[in-house]
Amino acid sequence: MRISVKCSAAVHVLLMIAMLPAEKKKTSEFLATSVGNNPVEVRKALSSLKKAGIIEVARGPGGASLAREPEAISLLDIYSAVDSASLDELIGVHGNPEPRCPFGRNIAQLLAKPYGEIGDAVREKMRQVTLRQLIEDIQQMEPELQ
């Protein structure tokens, strides 16, 4: 069970966009240095966040800014923007169970309901966590960011 690292990289980028001074240009090259990723990957994330209406990106070297207030951006919004994998598949079922075995032929159906409920709980928790909360949390960890 794992949520892709695309989500944490996007949160990282959004924190920088939200918290760094407006005059600091938040270009993909600059953001990629902190994220520890390739600028191309950061540009892909920025593009996805822009399509989702989470950020605005100025042409040229202008950089990015939030399109919504941090309290209006949930972790689920961010995840949904950058990761095409469905939370319905958060926990997978092994691929080749023996269909002649009563356990093998029923395992997917048996686990569908509890796994679906787990996915629903994860979605609900991600919906409750906002970028504002994450900003406040990092400010407590790093007081100089206030």
Short mmCIF file of N, CA and C in Angstrom, two decimals:
data_model
loop_
_atom_site.label_atom_id
_atom_site.label_comp_id
_atom_site.label_asym_id
_atom_site.label_seq_id
_atom_site.Cartn_x
_atom_site.Cartn_y
_atom_site.Cartn_z
N MET A 1 0.86 -1.17 0.00
CA MET A 1 0.00 0.00 0.00
C MET A 1 0.90 1.23 0.00
N ARG A 2 0.69 2.10 -0.99
CA ARG A 2 1.54 3.27 -1.07
C ARG A 2 0.91 4.34 -1.93
N ILE A 3 0.98 5.56 -1.47
CA ILE A 3 0.58 6.70 -2.29
C ILE A 3 1.86 7.19 -2.95
N SER A 4 1.80 7.42 -4.23
CA SER A 4 2.98 7.78 -4.99
C SER A 4 3.70 8.99 -4.44
N VAL A 5 5.00 9.05 -4.71
CA VAL A 5 5.81 10.18 -4.24
C VAL A 5 5.47 11.47 -5.00
N LYS A 6 4.69 11.37 -6.05
CA LYS A 6 4.28 12.58 -6.77
C LYS A 6 3.52 13.53 -5.85
N CYS A 7 2.76 12.96 -4.94
CA CYS A 7 1.96 13.78 -4.01
C CYS A 7 2.88 14.56 -3.08
N SER A 8 3.85 13.91 -2.47
CA SER A 8 4.73 14.63 -1.53
C SER A 8 5.58 15.65 -2.26
N ALA A 9 6.00 15.36 -3.48
CA ALA A 9 6.76 16.34 -4.27
C ALA A 9 5.89 17.56 -4.58
N ALA A 10 4.62 17.31 -4.90
CA ALA A 10 3.70 18.42 -5.19
C ALA A 10 3.45 19.26 -3.94
N VAL A 11 3.30 18.62 -2.80
CA VAL A 11 3.13 19.36 -1.54
C VAL A 11 4.37 20.22 -1.28
N HIS A 12 5.55 19.65 -1.48
CA HIS A 12 6.81 20.35 -1.30
C HIS A 12 6.82 21.63 -2.16
N VAL A 13 6.49 21.47 -3.42
CA VAL A 13 6.45 22.60 -4.36
C VAL A 13 5.42 23.64 -3.92
N LEU A 14 4.24 23.18 -3.52
CA LEU A 14 3.19 24.11 -3.12
C LEU A 14 3.56 24.88 -1.85
N LEU A 15 4.24 24.23 -0.93
CA LEU A 15 4.69 24.93 0.27
C LEU A 15 5.65 26.06 -0.11
N MET A 16 6.56 25.78 -1.02
CA MET A 16 7.50 26.81 -1.45
C MET A 16 6.79 27.95 -2.16
N ILE A 17 5.85 27.59 -3.04
CA ILE A 17 5.10 28.62 -3.77
C ILE A 17 4.32 29.50 -2.80
N ALA A 18 3.69 28.86 -1.81
CA ALA A 18 2.85 29.59 -0.86
C ALA A 18 3.65 30.45 0.11
N MET A 19 4.83 29.98 0.49
CA MET A 19 5.51 30.60 1.62
C MET A 19 6.67 31.52 1.26
N LEU A 20 7.26 31.33 0.11
CA LEU A 20 8.38 32.20 -0.26
C LEU A 20 7.86 33.57 -0.69
N PRO A 21 8.65 34.60 -0.49
CA PRO A 21 8.19 35.95 -0.86
C PRO A 21 7.78 36.04 -2.34
N ALA A 22 6.81 36.89 -2.60
CA ALA A 22 6.29 37.04 -3.96
C ALA A 22 7.38 37.42 -4.96
N GLU A 23 8.36 38.20 -4.51
CA GLU A 23 9.42 38.63 -5.44
C GLU A 23 10.39 37.50 -5.78
N LYS A 24 10.36 36.41 -5.02
CA LYS A 24 11.21 35.27 -5.33
C LYS A 24 10.55 34.46 -6.44
N LYS A 25 11.20 34.36 -7.58
CA LYS A 25 10.65 33.63 -8.72
C LYS A 25 10.68 32.13 -8.43
N LYS A 26 9.52 31.50 -8.53
CA LYS A 26 9.41 30.07 -8.25
C LYS A 26 9.41 29.30 -9.57
N THR A 27 10.56 29.24 -10.20
CA THR A 27 10.69 28.54 -11.48
C THR A 27 10.88 27.05 -11.23
N SER A 28 10.67 26.26 -12.25
CA SER A 28 10.82 24.81 -12.11
C SER A 28 12.26 24.44 -11.74
N GLU A 29 13.23 25.17 -12.25
CA GLU A 29 14.62 24.88 -11.93
C GLU A 29 14.89 25.15 -10.44
N PHE A 30 14.39 26.27 -9.95
CA PHE A 30 14.55 26.62 -8.54
C PHE A 30 13.86 25.59 -7.64
N LEU A 31 12.61 25.26 -7.97
CA LEU A 31 11.84 24.32 -7.16
C LEU A 31 12.48 22.93 -7.19
N ALA A 32 12.96 22.52 -8.36
CA ALA A 32 13.55 21.18 -8.51
C ALA A 32 14.77 21.01 -7.62
N THR A 33 15.52 22.07 -7.40
CA THR A 33 16.70 21.99 -6.54
C THR A 33 16.31 21.57 -5.13
N SER A 34 15.25 22.15 -4.60
CA SER A 34 14.81 21.82 -3.25
C SER A 34 14.15 20.44 -3.20
N VAL A 35 13.35 20.13 -4.20
CA VAL A 35 12.64 18.85 -4.22
C VAL A 35 13.63 17.70 -4.43
N GLY A 36 14.74 18.00 -5.11
CA GLY A 36 15.70 16.95 -5.42
C GLY A 36 15.24 16.12 -6.60
N ASN A 37 14.65 16.82 -7.55
CA ASN A 37 14.08 16.16 -8.71
C ASN A 37 14.50 16.90 -9.97
N ASN A 38 14.22 16.32 -11.09
CA ASN A 38 14.50 16.91 -12.38
C ASN A 38 13.51 18.04 -12.65
N PRO A 39 13.96 19.18 -13.20
CA PRO A 39 13.03 20.27 -13.51
C PRO A 39 11.88 19.84 -14.44
N VAL A 40 12.13 18.87 -15.30
CA VAL A 40 11.07 18.38 -16.19
C VAL A 40 9.94 17.76 -15.36
N GLU A 41 10.30 17.00 -14.35
CA GLU A 41 9.28 16.38 -13.48
C GLU A 41 8.52 17.45 -12.70
N VAL A 42 9.22 18.47 -12.26
CA VAL A 42 8.58 19.56 -11.55
C VAL A 42 7.62 20.29 -12.49
N ARG A 43 8.03 20.50 -13.73
CA ARG A 43 7.14 21.15 -14.71
C ARG A 43 5.89 20.32 -14.95
N LYS A 44 6.03 19.00 -14.98
CA LYS A 44 4.85 18.13 -15.14
C LYS A 44 3.90 18.33 -13.96
N ALA A 45 4.46 18.36 -12.76
CA ALA A 45 3.62 18.56 -11.56
C ALA A 45 2.95 19.93 -11.61
N LEU A 46 3.72 20.95 -11.98
CA LEU A 46 3.15 22.31 -12.07
C LEU A 46 2.02 22.34 -13.09
N SER A 47 2.21 21.67 -14.21
CA SER A 47 1.18 21.63 -15.24
C SER A 47 -0.10 20.96 -14.70
N SER A 48 0.06 19.87 -14.00
CA SER A 48 -1.09 19.17 -13.42
C SER A 48 -1.78 20.02 -12.36
N LEU A 49 -1.00 20.71 -11.53
CA LEU A 49 -1.58 21.58 -10.51
C LEU A 49 -2.30 22.76 -11.15
N LYS A 50 -1.77 23.25 -12.24
CA LYS A 50 -2.43 24.35 -12.96
C LYS A 50 -3.75 23.88 -13.56
N LYS A 51 -3.75 22.71 -14.20
CA LYS A 51 -4.99 22.17 -14.78
C LYS A 51 -6.07 21.98 -13.73
N ALA A 52 -5.65 21.65 -12.51
CA ALA A 52 -6.60 21.44 -11.42
C ALA A 52 -7.04 22.74 -10.76
N GLY A 53 -6.49 23.88 -11.21
CA GLY A 53 -6.88 25.17 -10.66
C GLY A 53 -6.27 25.46 -9.30
N ILE A 54 -5.17 24.79 -8.99
CA ILE A 54 -4.52 24.99 -7.69
C ILE A 54 -3.48 26.10 -7.78
N ILE A 55 -2.80 26.21 -8.91
CA ILE A 55 -1.80 27.26 -9.10
C ILE A 55 -2.04 27.98 -10.41
N GLU A 56 -1.38 29.12 -10.52
CA GLU A 56 -1.30 29.87 -11.77
C GLU A 56 0.18 29.93 -12.12
N VAL A 57 0.49 29.80 -13.41
CA VAL A 57 1.88 29.83 -13.84
C VAL A 57 2.04 30.94 -14.86
N ALA A 58 2.92 31.89 -14.55
CA ALA A 58 3.19 32.99 -15.48
C ALA A 58 4.11 32.49 -16.59
N ARG A 59 3.92 32.99 -17.77
CA ARG A 59 4.79 32.62 -18.90
C ARG A 59 6.19 33.15 -18.67
N GLY A 60 7.14 32.47 -19.26
CA GLY A 60 8.53 32.90 -19.14
C GLY A 60 9.05 32.59 -17.75
N PRO A 61 9.97 33.41 -17.28
CA PRO A 61 10.59 33.14 -15.98
C PRO A 61 9.80 33.67 -14.79
N GLY A 62 8.51 33.90 -14.98
CA GLY A 62 7.71 34.50 -13.91
C GLY A 62 7.46 33.59 -12.73
N GLY A 63 7.40 32.30 -12.96
CA GLY A 63 7.17 31.37 -11.87
C GLY A 63 5.70 31.14 -11.59
N ALA A 64 5.44 30.52 -10.46
CA ALA A 64 4.09 30.09 -10.11
C ALA A 64 3.59 30.77 -8.84
N SER A 65 2.26 30.81 -8.71
CA SER A 65 1.61 31.33 -7.50
C SER A 65 0.34 30.51 -7.26
N LEU A 66 -0.15 30.54 -6.04
CA LEU A 66 -1.38 29.81 -5.72
C LEU A 66 -2.57 30.48 -6.38
N ALA A 67 -3.48 29.69 -6.89
CA ALA A 67 -4.70 30.21 -7.49
C ALA A 67 -5.84 30.25 -6.47
N ARG A 68 -5.67 29.54 -5.35
CA ARG A 68 -6.67 29.50 -4.29
C ARG A 68 -5.96 29.71 -2.96
N GLU A 69 -6.72 30.06 -1.96
CA GLU A 69 -6.17 30.21 -0.62
C GLU A 69 -5.73 28.84 -0.10
N PRO A 70 -4.68 28.78 0.70
CA PRO A 70 -4.18 27.50 1.20
C PRO A 70 -5.22 26.67 1.96
N GLU A 71 -6.15 27.33 2.64
CA GLU A 71 -7.18 26.58 3.36
C GLU A 71 -8.20 25.94 2.42
N ALA A 72 -8.19 26.34 1.15
CA ALA A 72 -9.12 25.79 0.16
C ALA A 72 -8.46 24.72 -0.70
N ILE A 73 -7.25 24.30 -0.33
CA ILE A 73 -6.53 23.27 -1.08
C ILE A 73 -6.29 22.10 -0.13
N SER A 74 -6.92 20.98 -0.42
CA SER A 74 -6.75 19.81 0.43
C SER A 74 -5.67 18.88 -0.12
N LEU A 75 -5.21 18.01 0.74
CA LEU A 75 -4.25 17.00 0.32
C LEU A 75 -4.86 16.12 -0.77
N LEU A 76 -6.16 15.88 -0.69
CA LEU A 76 -6.84 15.10 -1.73
C LEU A 76 -6.84 15.86 -3.05
N ASP A 77 -7.04 17.18 -3.02
CA ASP A 77 -6.97 17.99 -4.24
C ASP A 77 -5.60 17.83 -4.90
N ILE A 78 -4.56 17.91 -4.07
CA ILE A 78 -3.19 17.83 -4.59
C ILE A 78 -2.94 16.44 -5.17
N TYR A 79 -3.28 15.42 -4.40
CA TYR A 79 -3.10 14.04 -4.87
C TYR A 79 -3.84 13.80 -6.18
N SER A 80 -5.08 14.22 -6.23
CA SER A 80 -5.89 14.01 -7.43
C SER A 80 -5.31 14.73 -8.64
N ALA A 81 -4.68 15.87 -8.41
CA ALA A 81 -4.11 16.64 -9.52
C ALA A 81 -2.88 15.98 -10.11
N VAL A 82 -2.04 15.40 -9.27
CA VAL A 82 -0.73 14.94 -9.77
C VAL A 82 -0.60 13.44 -9.95
N ASP A 83 -1.53 12.67 -9.44
CA ASP A 83 -1.38 11.22 -9.52
C ASP A 83 -2.61 10.61 -10.16
N SER A 84 -2.40 9.99 -11.30
CA SER A 84 -3.53 9.42 -12.02
C SER A 84 -4.00 8.10 -11.41
N ALA A 85 -3.20 7.51 -10.53
CA ALA A 85 -3.61 6.26 -9.88
C ALA A 85 -4.80 6.53 -8.99
N SER A 86 -5.71 5.60 -8.97
CA SER A 86 -6.91 5.76 -8.17
C SER A 86 -6.69 5.28 -6.74
N LEU A 87 -7.25 6.00 -5.81
CA LEU A 87 -7.20 5.55 -4.43
C LEU A 87 -8.01 4.27 -4.24
N ASP A 88 -8.88 3.96 -5.21
CA ASP A 88 -9.62 2.70 -5.15
C ASP A 88 -8.67 1.51 -5.29
N GLU A 89 -7.51 1.77 -5.84
CA GLU A 89 -6.52 0.71 -6.01
C GLU A 89 -5.36 0.89 -5.03
N LEU A 90 -5.62 1.56 -3.93
CA LEU A 90 -4.59 1.82 -2.93
C LEU A 90 -3.98 0.51 -2.43
N ILE A 91 -4.82 -0.48 -2.21
CA ILE A 91 -4.36 -1.81 -1.81
C ILE A 91 -4.78 -2.76 -2.92
N GLY A 92 -3.82 -3.45 -3.45
CA GLY A 92 -4.12 -4.36 -4.55
C GLY A 92 -4.33 -5.80 -4.08
N VAL A 93 -4.92 -6.57 -4.96
CA VAL A 93 -5.09 -8.00 -4.74
C VAL A 93 -4.14 -8.71 -5.70
N HIS A 94 -3.45 -9.70 -5.21
CA HIS A 94 -2.49 -10.43 -6.05
C HIS A 94 -3.17 -10.91 -7.33
N GLY A 95 -2.37 -10.98 -8.40
CA GLY A 95 -2.94 -11.10 -9.74
C GLY A 95 -3.35 -12.46 -10.25
N ASN A 96 -2.84 -13.54 -9.75
CA ASN A 96 -3.12 -14.84 -10.36
C ASN A 96 -3.56 -15.89 -9.36
N PRO A 97 -4.61 -15.64 -8.58
CA PRO A 97 -5.05 -16.68 -7.66
C PRO A 97 -5.64 -17.87 -8.46
N GLU A 98 -5.52 -19.02 -7.91
CA GLU A 98 -6.01 -20.25 -8.56
C GLU A 98 -7.54 -20.26 -8.55
N PRO A 99 -8.17 -20.22 -9.75
CA PRO A 99 -9.63 -20.15 -9.82
C PRO A 99 -10.33 -21.44 -9.37
N ARG A 100 -9.62 -22.55 -9.33
CA ARG A 100 -10.25 -23.80 -8.88
C ARG A 100 -10.23 -23.93 -7.35
N CYS A 101 -9.51 -23.03 -6.71
CA CYS A 101 -9.41 -23.04 -5.24
C CYS A 101 -10.49 -22.12 -4.68
N PRO A 102 -11.22 -22.55 -3.65
CA PRO A 102 -12.27 -21.69 -3.10
C PRO A 102 -11.74 -20.37 -2.54
N PHE A 103 -10.51 -20.38 -2.06
CA PHE A 103 -9.91 -19.14 -1.57
C PHE A 103 -9.49 -18.26 -2.74
N GLY A 104 -8.84 -18.88 -3.71
CA GLY A 104 -8.35 -18.15 -4.88
C GLY A 104 -9.45 -17.49 -5.68
N ARG A 105 -10.54 -18.20 -5.91
CA ARG A 105 -11.60 -17.63 -6.75
C ARG A 105 -12.42 -16.57 -6.03
N ASN A 106 -12.29 -16.48 -4.71
CA ASN A 106 -13.10 -15.53 -3.95
C ASN A 106 -12.32 -14.40 -3.30
N ILE A 107 -11.00 -14.44 -3.37
CA ILE A 107 -10.20 -13.47 -2.62
C ILE A 107 -10.49 -12.02 -3.04
N ALA A 108 -10.60 -11.75 -4.34
CA ALA A 108 -10.85 -10.38 -4.80
C ALA A 108 -12.21 -9.88 -4.31
N GLN A 109 -13.24 -10.71 -4.43
CA GLN A 109 -14.57 -10.32 -3.97
C GLN A 109 -14.59 -10.16 -2.45
N LEU A 110 -13.90 -11.03 -1.75
CA LEU A 110 -13.84 -11.00 -0.30
C LEU A 110 -13.23 -9.69 0.21
N LEU A 111 -12.19 -9.23 -0.47
CA LEU A 111 -11.46 -8.04 -0.02
C LEU A 111 -12.01 -6.74 -0.61
N ALA A 112 -12.90 -6.81 -1.59
CA ALA A 112 -13.39 -5.60 -2.25
C ALA A 112 -14.02 -4.61 -1.26
N LYS A 113 -14.88 -5.09 -0.38
CA LYS A 113 -15.56 -4.18 0.55
C LYS A 113 -14.60 -3.57 1.57
N PRO A 114 -13.81 -4.38 2.30
CA PRO A 114 -12.91 -3.74 3.27
C PRO A 114 -11.87 -2.83 2.61
N TYR A 115 -11.34 -3.25 1.47
CA TYR A 115 -10.37 -2.40 0.79
C TYR A 115 -11.02 -1.11 0.30
N GLY A 116 -12.26 -1.18 -0.17
CA GLY A 116 -12.99 0.02 -0.57
C GLY A 116 -13.22 0.96 0.60
N GLU A 117 -13.54 0.41 1.76
CA GLU A 117 -13.74 1.22 2.96
C GLU A 117 -12.44 1.89 3.40
N ILE A 118 -11.34 1.16 3.28
CA ILE A 118 -10.04 1.75 3.61
C ILE A 118 -9.74 2.91 2.66
N GLY A 119 -9.99 2.72 1.37
CA GLY A 119 -9.80 3.80 0.40
C GLY A 119 -10.66 5.01 0.71
N ASP A 120 -11.91 4.77 1.11
CA ASP A 120 -12.81 5.87 1.48
C ASP A 120 -12.28 6.63 2.69
N ALA A 121 -11.75 5.90 3.67
CA ALA A 121 -11.21 6.54 4.87
C ALA A 121 -9.98 7.37 4.54
N VAL A 122 -9.13 6.85 3.67
CA VAL A 122 -7.94 7.61 3.25
C VAL A 122 -8.36 8.88 2.53
N ARG A 123 -9.32 8.77 1.60
CA ARG A 123 -9.82 9.95 0.88
C ARG A 123 -10.38 10.98 1.85
N GLU A 124 -11.15 10.54 2.83
CA GLU A 124 -11.75 11.48 3.78
C GLU A 124 -10.68 12.18 4.61
N LYS A 125 -9.69 11.45 5.06
CA LYS A 125 -8.61 12.06 5.83
C LYS A 125 -7.82 13.05 4.97
N MET A 126 -7.55 12.69 3.72
CA MET A 126 -6.83 13.59 2.82
C MET A 126 -7.66 14.84 2.53
N ARG A 127 -8.96 14.70 2.50
CA ARG A 127 -9.86 15.85 2.28
C ARG A 127 -9.79 16.81 3.46
N GLN A 128 -9.54 16.30 4.66
CA GLN A 128 -9.51 17.12 5.88
C GLN A 128 -8.21 17.88 6.06
N VAL A 129 -7.12 17.41 5.47
CA VAL A 129 -5.82 18.05 5.64
C VAL A 129 -5.66 19.11 4.56
N THR A 130 -5.42 20.36 4.99
CA THR A 130 -5.29 21.45 4.02
C THR A 130 -3.83 21.92 3.92
N LEU A 131 -3.58 22.62 2.82
CA LEU A 131 -2.26 23.23 2.66
C LEU A 131 -2.00 24.22 3.79
N ARG A 132 -3.01 24.90 4.27
CA ARG A 132 -2.86 25.83 5.40
C ARG A 132 -2.31 25.09 6.62
N GLN A 133 -2.87 23.92 6.92
CA GLN A 133 -2.39 23.15 8.07
C GLN A 133 -0.93 22.75 7.89
N LEU A 134 -0.57 22.36 6.69
CA LEU A 134 0.81 21.96 6.42
C LEU A 134 1.76 23.15 6.54
N ILE A 135 1.30 24.31 6.11
CA ILE A 135 2.10 25.53 6.27
C ILE A 135 2.34 25.80 7.76
N GLU A 136 1.27 25.72 8.54
CA GLU A 136 1.41 25.95 9.98
C GLU A 136 2.33 24.92 10.63
N ASP A 137 2.23 23.68 10.20
CA ASP A 137 3.08 22.63 10.76
C ASP A 137 4.55 22.86 10.44
N ILE A 138 4.85 23.25 9.21
CA ILE A 138 6.26 23.47 8.87
C ILE A 138 6.79 24.73 9.55
N GLN A 139 5.93 25.70 9.78
CA GLN A 139 6.36 26.89 10.52
C GLN A 139 6.72 26.55 11.96
N GLN A 140 6.04 25.59 12.55
CA GLN A 140 6.40 25.14 13.89
C GLN A 140 7.74 24.41 13.87
N MET A 141 7.98 23.64 12.82
CA MET A 141 9.25 22.91 12.70
C MET A 141 10.41 23.84 12.39
N GLU A 142 10.13 24.85 11.59
CA GLU A 142 11.15 25.81 11.12
C GLU A 142 10.66 27.23 11.37
N PRO A 143 10.82 27.75 12.59
CA PRO A 143 10.28 29.07 12.93
C PRO A 143 10.73 30.21 12.00
N GLU A 144 11.88 30.09 11.38
CA GLU A 144 12.34 31.16 10.49
C GLU A 144 11.47 31.27 9.22
N LEU A 145 10.60 30.31 8.99
CA LEU A 145 9.71 30.37 7.83
C LEU A 145 8.46 31.20 8.10
N GLN A 146 8.32 31.70 9.31
CA GLN A 146 7.12 32.50 9.62
C GLN A 146 7.23 33.90 9.08
#
